[in-house]
Coordinates of C-alpha atoms in Angstrom, one line a residue:
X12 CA 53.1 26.3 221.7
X13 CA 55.1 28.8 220.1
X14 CA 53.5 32.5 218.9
X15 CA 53.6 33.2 215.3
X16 CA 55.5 36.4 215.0
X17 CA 54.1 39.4 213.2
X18 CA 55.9 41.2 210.7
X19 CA 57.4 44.4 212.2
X20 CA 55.6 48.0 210.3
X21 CA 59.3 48.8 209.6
X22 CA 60.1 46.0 207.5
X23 CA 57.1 45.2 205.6
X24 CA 56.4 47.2 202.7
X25 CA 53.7 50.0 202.3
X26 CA 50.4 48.9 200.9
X27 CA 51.0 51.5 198.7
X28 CA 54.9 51.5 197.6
X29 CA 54.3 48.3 195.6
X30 CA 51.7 50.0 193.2
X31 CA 53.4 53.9 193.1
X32 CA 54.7 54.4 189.4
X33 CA 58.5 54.7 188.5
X34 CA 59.7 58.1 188.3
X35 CA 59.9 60.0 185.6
X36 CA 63.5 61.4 186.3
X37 CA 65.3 57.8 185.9
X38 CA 64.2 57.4 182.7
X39 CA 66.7 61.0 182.4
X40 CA 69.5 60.0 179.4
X41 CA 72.8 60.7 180.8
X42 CA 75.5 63.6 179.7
X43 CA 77.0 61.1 177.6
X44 CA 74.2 59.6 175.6
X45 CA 73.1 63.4 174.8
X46 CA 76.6 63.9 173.9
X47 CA 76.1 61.0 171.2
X48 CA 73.1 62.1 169.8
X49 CA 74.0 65.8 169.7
X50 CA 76.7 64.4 166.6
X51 CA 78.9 67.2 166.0
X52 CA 79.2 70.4 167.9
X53 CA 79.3 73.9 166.6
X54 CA 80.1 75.2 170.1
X55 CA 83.0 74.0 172.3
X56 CA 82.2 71.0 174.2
X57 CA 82.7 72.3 177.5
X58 CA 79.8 74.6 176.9
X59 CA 77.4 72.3 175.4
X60 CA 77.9 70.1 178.4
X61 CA 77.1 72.6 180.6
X62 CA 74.0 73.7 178.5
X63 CA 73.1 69.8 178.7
X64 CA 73.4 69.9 182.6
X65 CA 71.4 72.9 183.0
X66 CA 68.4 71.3 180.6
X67 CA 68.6 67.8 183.0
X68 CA 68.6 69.4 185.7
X69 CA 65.8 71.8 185.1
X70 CA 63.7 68.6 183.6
X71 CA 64.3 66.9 187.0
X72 CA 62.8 70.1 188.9
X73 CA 60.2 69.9 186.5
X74 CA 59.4 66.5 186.4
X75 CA 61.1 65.4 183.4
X76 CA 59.4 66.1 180.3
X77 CA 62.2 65.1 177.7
X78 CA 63.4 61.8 178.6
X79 CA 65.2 61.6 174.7
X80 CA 68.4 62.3 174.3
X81 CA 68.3 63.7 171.5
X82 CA 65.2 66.4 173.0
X83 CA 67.6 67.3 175.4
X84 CA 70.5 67.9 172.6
X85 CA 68.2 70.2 170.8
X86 CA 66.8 72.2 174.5
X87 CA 70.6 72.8 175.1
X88 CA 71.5 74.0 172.0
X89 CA 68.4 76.4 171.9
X90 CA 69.7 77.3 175.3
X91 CA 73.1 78.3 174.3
X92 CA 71.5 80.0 170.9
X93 CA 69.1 82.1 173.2
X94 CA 72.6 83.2 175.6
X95 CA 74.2 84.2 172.5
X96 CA 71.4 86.1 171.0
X97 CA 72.5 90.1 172.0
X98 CA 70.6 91.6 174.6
X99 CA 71.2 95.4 173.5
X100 CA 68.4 96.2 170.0
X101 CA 68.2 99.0 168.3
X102 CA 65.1 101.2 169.5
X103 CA 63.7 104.6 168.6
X104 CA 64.0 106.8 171.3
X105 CA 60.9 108.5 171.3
X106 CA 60.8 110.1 175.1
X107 CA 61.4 113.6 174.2
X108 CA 64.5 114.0 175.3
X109 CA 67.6 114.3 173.3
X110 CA 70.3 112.6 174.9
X111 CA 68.2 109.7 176.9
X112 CA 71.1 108.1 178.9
X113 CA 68.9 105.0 179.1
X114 CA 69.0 104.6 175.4
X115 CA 72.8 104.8 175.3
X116 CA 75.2 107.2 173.7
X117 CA 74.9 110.7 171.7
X118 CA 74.3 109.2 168.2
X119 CA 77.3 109.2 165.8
X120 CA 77.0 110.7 162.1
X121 CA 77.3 108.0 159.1
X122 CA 80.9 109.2 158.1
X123 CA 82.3 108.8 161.6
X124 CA 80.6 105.1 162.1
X125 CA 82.2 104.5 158.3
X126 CA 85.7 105.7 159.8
X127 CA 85.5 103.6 162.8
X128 CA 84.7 100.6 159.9
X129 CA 87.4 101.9 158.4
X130 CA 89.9 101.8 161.5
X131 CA 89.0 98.4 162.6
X132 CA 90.9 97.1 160.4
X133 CA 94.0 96.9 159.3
X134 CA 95.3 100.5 159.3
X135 CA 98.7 102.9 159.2
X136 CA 99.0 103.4 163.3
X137 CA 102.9 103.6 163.6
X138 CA 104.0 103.3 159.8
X139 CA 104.8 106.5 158.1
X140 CA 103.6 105.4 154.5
X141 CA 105.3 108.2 152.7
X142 CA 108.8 107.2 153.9
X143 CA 108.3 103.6 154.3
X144 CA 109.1 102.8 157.3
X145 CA 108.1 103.2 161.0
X146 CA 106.4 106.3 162.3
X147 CA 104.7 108.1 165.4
X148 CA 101.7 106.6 166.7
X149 CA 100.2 109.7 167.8
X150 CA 101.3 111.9 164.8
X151 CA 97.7 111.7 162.9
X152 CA 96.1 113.6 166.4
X153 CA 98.4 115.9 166.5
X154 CA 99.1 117.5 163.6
X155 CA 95.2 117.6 163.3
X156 CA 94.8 118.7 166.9
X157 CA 97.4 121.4 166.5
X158 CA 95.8 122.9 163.6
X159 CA 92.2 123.0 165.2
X160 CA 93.7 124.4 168.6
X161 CA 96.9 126.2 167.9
X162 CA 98.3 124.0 170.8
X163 CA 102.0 123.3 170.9
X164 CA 101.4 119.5 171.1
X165 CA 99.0 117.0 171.9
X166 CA 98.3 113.7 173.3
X167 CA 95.1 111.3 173.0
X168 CA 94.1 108.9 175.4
X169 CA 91.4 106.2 175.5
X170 CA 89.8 106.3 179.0
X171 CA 89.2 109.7 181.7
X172 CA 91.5 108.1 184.0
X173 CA 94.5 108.9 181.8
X174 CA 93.3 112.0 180.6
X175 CA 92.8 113.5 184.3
X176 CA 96.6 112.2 185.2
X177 CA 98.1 114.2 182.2
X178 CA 96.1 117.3 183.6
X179 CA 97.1 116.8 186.8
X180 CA 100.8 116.3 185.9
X181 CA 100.5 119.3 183.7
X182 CA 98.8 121.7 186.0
X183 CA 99.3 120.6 189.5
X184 CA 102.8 118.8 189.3
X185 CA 104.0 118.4 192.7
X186 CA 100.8 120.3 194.4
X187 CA 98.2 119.1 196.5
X188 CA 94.9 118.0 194.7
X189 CA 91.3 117.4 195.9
X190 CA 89.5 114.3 194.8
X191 CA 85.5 114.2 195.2
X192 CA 84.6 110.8 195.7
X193 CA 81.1 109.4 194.9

C-alpha cells in the first residue's frame, strides 16, 4: 500500500492569495497611451513625458487613483503649468525697514524701469546714428560719465568682478594686493 502524498505548504496556494483583489497599479495606462490621449502638446515632448512619469509614479506610491489616461494627461500638464508658474510675487514690504534684503532690491523709479523697457530692445549700442555707420560701444557712458565726474574717461562693466580688476590694474598694477575671503 502506497501513502498518498500531501501537497507540500510551498507549492500549494495560500487560502487567501486566490480571493486577494488585483492591484490597482496594473490597471496604470502606459507613457504611450497618455501620450495618445494628451493629442497635441504645447510643451516639448521630452518634458511632458517626464511630467507623465512623475504623475505614474507618484499614483503608484499612492495607490493609483487615476487609472485614465487621459486623468493622467491632464495631472501632467497641471504639473508642468504649476513648475512654470513664477515663484518670485510682488509683495508690500511692510517690516519697517527700508531696504529689506529679503524683499529684494532698492526699488527703481518708473522712468528708469521705462528705460530698461526701452533698452531691451532693439537699440543704437555700436551704431553712431548721426554718421551712419558704426560707432563706440561705450561712448553713451562716457560722455555722460565724464560730464557728471570730470573724469578723463570711463568704462562700464556689468558684474563687481570686472570692476574690482580695472581698479586693481589702475591702482595697484604690478603691487601686491590683499584679498579677504569669506
Amino acid at each position: 500500500m502506497t501513502a498518498k502524498r500531501r501537497p507540500s505548504r510551498a507549492t500549494s496556494p495560500r487560502p487567501d492569495a486566490r480571493r486577494t483583489l488585483p492591484d490597482a497599479r496594473r490597471t496604470l495606462p502606459s507613457v504611450d497611451a497618455v501620450l495618445r490621449a494628451a493629442g497635441e502638446l504645447d510643451v516639448p515632448r521630452t518634458r511632458f513625458v517626464s511630467a507623465v512619469r512623475e504623475v505614474l509614479a507618484d499614483a503608484r506610491g499612492n495607490g493609483a487613483t487615476a487609472t485614465d489616461a487621459r486623468a493622467v494627461a491632464r495631472d501632467a500638464r497641471a504639473r508642468i503649468a504649476a513648475k512654470d508658474t513664477p515663484s518670485m510675487r510682488r509683495v508690500l514690504n511692510a517690516t519697517g525697514v527700508v531696504l529689506q534684503t529679503n524683499l529684494g532690491r532698492a526699488p527703481l523709479a518708473g522712468a528708469a524701469i521705462d528705460s530698461m523697457r526701452d533698452a531691451a530692445g532693439a537699440v543704437s549700442v555700436e551704431y553712431d546714428l548721426v554718421a551712419g555707420k558704426r560707432g563706440e560701444r561705450h561712448g553713451h557712458t562716457t560722455r555722460l560719465l565724464h560730464e557728471l565726474t570730470g573724469a578723463e574717461d570711463a568704462a562700464v562693466v556689468n558684474n563687481n568682478a570686472a570692476a574690482v580688476l580695472l581698479a586693481l590694474a589702475a591702482f595697484a598694477a604690478r603691487r601686491e594686493v590683499l584679498v579677504a575671503r569669506g
